[in-house]
Coordinates of C-alpha atoms in Angstrom, one line a residue:
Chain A
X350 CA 29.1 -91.7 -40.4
X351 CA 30.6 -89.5 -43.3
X352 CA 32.1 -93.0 -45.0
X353 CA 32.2 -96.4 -45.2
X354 CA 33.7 -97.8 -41.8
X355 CA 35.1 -101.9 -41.4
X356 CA 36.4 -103.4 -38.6
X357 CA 38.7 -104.5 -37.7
X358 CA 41.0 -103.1 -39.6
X359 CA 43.9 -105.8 -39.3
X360 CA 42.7 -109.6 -38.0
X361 CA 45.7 -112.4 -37.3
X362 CA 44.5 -115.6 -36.8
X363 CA 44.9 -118.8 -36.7
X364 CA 44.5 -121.4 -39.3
X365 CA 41.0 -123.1 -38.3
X366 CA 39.6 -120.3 -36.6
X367 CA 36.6 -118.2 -37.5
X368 CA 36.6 -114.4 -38.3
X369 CA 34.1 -112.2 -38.3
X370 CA 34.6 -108.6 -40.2
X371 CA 31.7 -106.0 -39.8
X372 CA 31.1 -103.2 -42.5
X373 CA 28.9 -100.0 -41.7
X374 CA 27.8 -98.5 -44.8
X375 CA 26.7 -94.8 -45.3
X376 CA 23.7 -93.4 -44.1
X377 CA 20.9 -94.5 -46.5
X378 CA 23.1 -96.9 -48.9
X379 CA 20.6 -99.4 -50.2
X380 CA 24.0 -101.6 -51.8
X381 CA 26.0 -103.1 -50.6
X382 CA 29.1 -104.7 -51.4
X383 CA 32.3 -107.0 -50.1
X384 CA 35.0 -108.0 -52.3
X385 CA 38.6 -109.2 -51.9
X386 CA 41.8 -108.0 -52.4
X387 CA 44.7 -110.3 -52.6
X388 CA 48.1 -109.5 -53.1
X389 CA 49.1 -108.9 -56.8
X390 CA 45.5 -109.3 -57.4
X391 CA 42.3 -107.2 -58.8
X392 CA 39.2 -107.3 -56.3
X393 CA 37.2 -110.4 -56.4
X394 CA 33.6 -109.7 -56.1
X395 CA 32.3 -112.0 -53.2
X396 CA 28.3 -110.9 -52.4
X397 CA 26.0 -107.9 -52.7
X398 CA 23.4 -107.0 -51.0
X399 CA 20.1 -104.6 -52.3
X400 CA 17.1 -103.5 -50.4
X401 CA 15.4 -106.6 -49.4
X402 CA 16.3 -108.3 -52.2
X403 CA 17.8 -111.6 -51.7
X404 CA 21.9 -111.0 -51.5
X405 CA 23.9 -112.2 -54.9
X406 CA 26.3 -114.3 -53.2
X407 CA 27.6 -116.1 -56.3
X408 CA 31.3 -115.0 -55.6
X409 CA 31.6 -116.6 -52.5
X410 CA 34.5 -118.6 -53.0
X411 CA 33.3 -121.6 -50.6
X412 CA 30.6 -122.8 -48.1
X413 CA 32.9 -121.8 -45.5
X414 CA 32.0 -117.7 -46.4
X415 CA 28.7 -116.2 -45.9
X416 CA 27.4 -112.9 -45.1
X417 CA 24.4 -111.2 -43.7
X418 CA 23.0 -107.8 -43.7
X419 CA 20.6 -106.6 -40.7
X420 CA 18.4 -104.0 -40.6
X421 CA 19.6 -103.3 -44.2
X422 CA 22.5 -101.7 -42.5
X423 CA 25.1 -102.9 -41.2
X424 CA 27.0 -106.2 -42.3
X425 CA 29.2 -109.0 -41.1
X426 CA 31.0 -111.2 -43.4
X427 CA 32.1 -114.7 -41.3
X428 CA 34.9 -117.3 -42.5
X429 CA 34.4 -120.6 -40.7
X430 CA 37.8 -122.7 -40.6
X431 CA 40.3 -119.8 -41.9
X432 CA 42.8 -121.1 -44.4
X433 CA 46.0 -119.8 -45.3
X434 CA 44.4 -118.5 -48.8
X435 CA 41.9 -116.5 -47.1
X436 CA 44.7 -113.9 -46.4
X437 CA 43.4 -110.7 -48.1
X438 CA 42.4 -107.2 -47.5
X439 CA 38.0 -107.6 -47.9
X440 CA 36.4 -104.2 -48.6
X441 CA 33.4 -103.0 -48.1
X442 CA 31.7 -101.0 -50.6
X443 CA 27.9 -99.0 -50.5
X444 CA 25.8 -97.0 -53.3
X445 CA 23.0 -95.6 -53.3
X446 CA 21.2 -97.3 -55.6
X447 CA 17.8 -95.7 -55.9
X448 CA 19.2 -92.5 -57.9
X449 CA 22.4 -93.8 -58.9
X450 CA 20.9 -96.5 -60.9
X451 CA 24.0 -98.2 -62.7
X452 CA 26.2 -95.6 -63.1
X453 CA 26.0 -94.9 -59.5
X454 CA 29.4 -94.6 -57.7
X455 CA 30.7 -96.8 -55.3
X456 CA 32.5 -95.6 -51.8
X457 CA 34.6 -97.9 -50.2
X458 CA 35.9 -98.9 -47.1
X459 CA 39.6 -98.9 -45.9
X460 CA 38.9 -102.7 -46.2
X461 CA 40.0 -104.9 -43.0
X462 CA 43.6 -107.2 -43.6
X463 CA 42.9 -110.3 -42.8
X464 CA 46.5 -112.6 -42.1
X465 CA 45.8 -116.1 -41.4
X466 CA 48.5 -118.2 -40.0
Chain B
X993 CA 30.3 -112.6 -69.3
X994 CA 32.0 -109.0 -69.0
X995 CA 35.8 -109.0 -68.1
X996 CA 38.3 -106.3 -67.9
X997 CA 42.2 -106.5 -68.9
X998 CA 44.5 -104.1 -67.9
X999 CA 47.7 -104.0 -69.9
X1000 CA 50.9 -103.1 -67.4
X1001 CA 50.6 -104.3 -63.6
X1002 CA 53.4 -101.8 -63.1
X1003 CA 53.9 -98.4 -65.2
X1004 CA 56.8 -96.4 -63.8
X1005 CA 56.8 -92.4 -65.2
X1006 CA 58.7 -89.3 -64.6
X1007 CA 57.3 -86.4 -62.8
X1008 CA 55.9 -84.2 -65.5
X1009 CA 55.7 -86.5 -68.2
X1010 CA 52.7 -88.4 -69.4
X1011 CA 50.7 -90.9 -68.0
X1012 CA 48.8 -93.5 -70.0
X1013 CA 47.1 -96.4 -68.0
X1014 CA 45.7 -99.1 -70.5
X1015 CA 42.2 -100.7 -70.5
X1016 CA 40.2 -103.1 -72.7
X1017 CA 36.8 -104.8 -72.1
X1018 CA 34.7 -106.7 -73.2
X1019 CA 30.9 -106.9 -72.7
X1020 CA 28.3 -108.2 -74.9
X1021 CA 26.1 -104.9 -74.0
X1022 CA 27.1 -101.5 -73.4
X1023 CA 29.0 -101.0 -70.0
X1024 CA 29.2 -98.7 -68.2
X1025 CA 33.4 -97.9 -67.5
X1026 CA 35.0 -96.9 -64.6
X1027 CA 38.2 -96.2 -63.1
X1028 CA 39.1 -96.2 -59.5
X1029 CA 42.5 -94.9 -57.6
X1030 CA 43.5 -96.7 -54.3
X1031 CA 46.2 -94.8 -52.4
X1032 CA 48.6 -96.7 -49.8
X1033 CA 46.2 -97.7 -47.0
X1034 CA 43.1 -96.1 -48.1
X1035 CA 39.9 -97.8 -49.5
X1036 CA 39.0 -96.9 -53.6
X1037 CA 38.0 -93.8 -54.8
X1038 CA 36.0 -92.8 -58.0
X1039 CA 38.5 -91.1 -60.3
X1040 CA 36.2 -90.9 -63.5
X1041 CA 33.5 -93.1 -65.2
X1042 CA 31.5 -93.3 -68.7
X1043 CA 28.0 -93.8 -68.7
X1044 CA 26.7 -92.5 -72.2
X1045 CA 27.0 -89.1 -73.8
X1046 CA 30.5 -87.8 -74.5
X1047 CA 32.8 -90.4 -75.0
X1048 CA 36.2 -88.0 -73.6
X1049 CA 35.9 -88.3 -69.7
X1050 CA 37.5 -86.2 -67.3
X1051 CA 38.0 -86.6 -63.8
X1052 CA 39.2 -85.2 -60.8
X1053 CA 43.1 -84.6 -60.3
X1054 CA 43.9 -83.7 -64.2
X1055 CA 42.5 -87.4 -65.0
X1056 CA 40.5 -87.8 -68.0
X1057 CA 39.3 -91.0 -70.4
X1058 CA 38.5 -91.9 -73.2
X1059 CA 36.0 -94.3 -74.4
X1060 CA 36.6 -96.1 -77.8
X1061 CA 33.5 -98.7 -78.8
X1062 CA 35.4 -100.2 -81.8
X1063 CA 38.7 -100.2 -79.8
X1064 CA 37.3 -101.6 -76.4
X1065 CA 39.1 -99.6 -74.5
X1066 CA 39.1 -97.1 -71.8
X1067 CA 42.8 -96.2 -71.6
X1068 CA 43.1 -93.6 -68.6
X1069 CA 45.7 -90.4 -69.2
X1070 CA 46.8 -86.9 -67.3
X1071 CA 49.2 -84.7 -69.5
X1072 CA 51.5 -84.9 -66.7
X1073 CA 52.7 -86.6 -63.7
X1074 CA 52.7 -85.7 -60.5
X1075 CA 54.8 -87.5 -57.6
X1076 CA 51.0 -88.0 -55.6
X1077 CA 49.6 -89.9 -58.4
X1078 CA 51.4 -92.4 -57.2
X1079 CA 49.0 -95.2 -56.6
X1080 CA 47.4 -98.4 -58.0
X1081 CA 44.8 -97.9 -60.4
X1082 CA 41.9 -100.4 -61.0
X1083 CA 39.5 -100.0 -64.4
X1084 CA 36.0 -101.8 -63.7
X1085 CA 32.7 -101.9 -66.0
X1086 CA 29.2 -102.7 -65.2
X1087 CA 26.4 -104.2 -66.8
X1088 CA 23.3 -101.8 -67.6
X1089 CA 21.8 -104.0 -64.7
X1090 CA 20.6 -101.2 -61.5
X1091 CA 23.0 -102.0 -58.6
X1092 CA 24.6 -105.1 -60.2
X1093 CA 28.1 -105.7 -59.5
X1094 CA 31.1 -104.1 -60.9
X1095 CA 33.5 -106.0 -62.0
X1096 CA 37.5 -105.2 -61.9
X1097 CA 40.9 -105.5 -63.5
X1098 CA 43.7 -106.2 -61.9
X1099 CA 44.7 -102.9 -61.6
X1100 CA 48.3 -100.8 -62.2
X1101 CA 51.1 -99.7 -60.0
X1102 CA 51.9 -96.1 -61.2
X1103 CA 55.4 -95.1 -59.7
X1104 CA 56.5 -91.5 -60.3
X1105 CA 59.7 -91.0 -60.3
X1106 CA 61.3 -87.3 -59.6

């Protein structure tokens, strides 16, 4: 696709439950990123993924967050046992890495609001 | 450890007057400085960012930086304000690491007023 795509792009549940929140990146991204947005807050950094390098998932808040990445494309972000404090918009981000090196730019998704009630 | 302070969680301006959003870092090697504009309901976008060279940025809608080693700082400006700058605002800086993270502030609420 011509951008970052997450879905869904709003998720009400209930306390206890699990989520699941998918990110397509662009077309030959090697990075990829999910962070968290919280009301009157910056983005958290929770876990990026390069190549076939093993993910840096030293953001994730708790055990009950993990991610995967398959086929080095698409990704799915899981909460086990929602909480209250897991309300947040999570955006996906994607670079391409190979040429951008660290200056490269990131494009983000519309992110996916997550309520938890 | 790198961090990023923005000063202002709100900044409120009239149309046509000057906007200055404020940034500091601090990184115990160079960074590389960006800033980032998220509209109502819209994912980030890449405004403007420093990597090395010329230390005066500029960036798409009038936006320009400019980076200051011995002040830390990466204030963002435009000359003047237009009612769809309205938006929040996020400065982030990344180790000279390929592909590592970036790593934001807590960004600023510009509100243009007419």
């Amino acid at each position: 696709g011509a951008g970052v795509s997450q879905s869904p792009s709003n998720k009400v549940t209930e306390k206890g439950k699990d989520v699941e929140l998918r990110c397509d990146p662009i077309s030959g991204h090697t990075a990829l990123y999910w962070y968290r947005q919280s009301l009157g807050q910056g983005l958290e950094f929770l876990i990026y993924f390069q190549g076939n390098s093993a993910p840096d998932k030293s953001g994730l808040p708790s055990d009950r967050f993990s991610a995967e990445r398959t086929g080095g494309s698409v990704s799915t972000l899981t909460i086990q046992r929602t909480q209250q404090e897991d309300s947040a918009v999570y955006l996906c981000a994607s670079s391409l890495v190979a040429s951008g090196g660290p200056t490269g730019e990131l494009f983000f998704g519309e992110g996916s609001r997550l309520t938890v009630l | 450890a790198q961090s990023v302070t923005q000063l202002g969680s709100h900044v409120s301006v009239s149309e046509g007057a000057l906007v200055l959003l404020r940034c500091n870092y601090s990184s115990s090697v160079p960074p590389y400085l960006f800033w980032y504009v998220q509209y109502p309901n819209q994912g980030l976008q890449l405004l403007l960012k420093y990597t090395t060279g010329a230390t005066l940025v500029k960036g798409i809608n009038g936006f320009e930086a400019e980076f200051k080693k011995s002040e830390t700082s990466f204030h963002l400006t435009k000359p003047s304000a237009h009612m769809s700058d309205a938006a929040e605002y996020f400065c982030a800086v990344r180790k000279e690491t390929s592909g590592s993270r970036l790593t934001f502030g807590e960004g600023t609420q510009l509100t243009v007023n007419p």
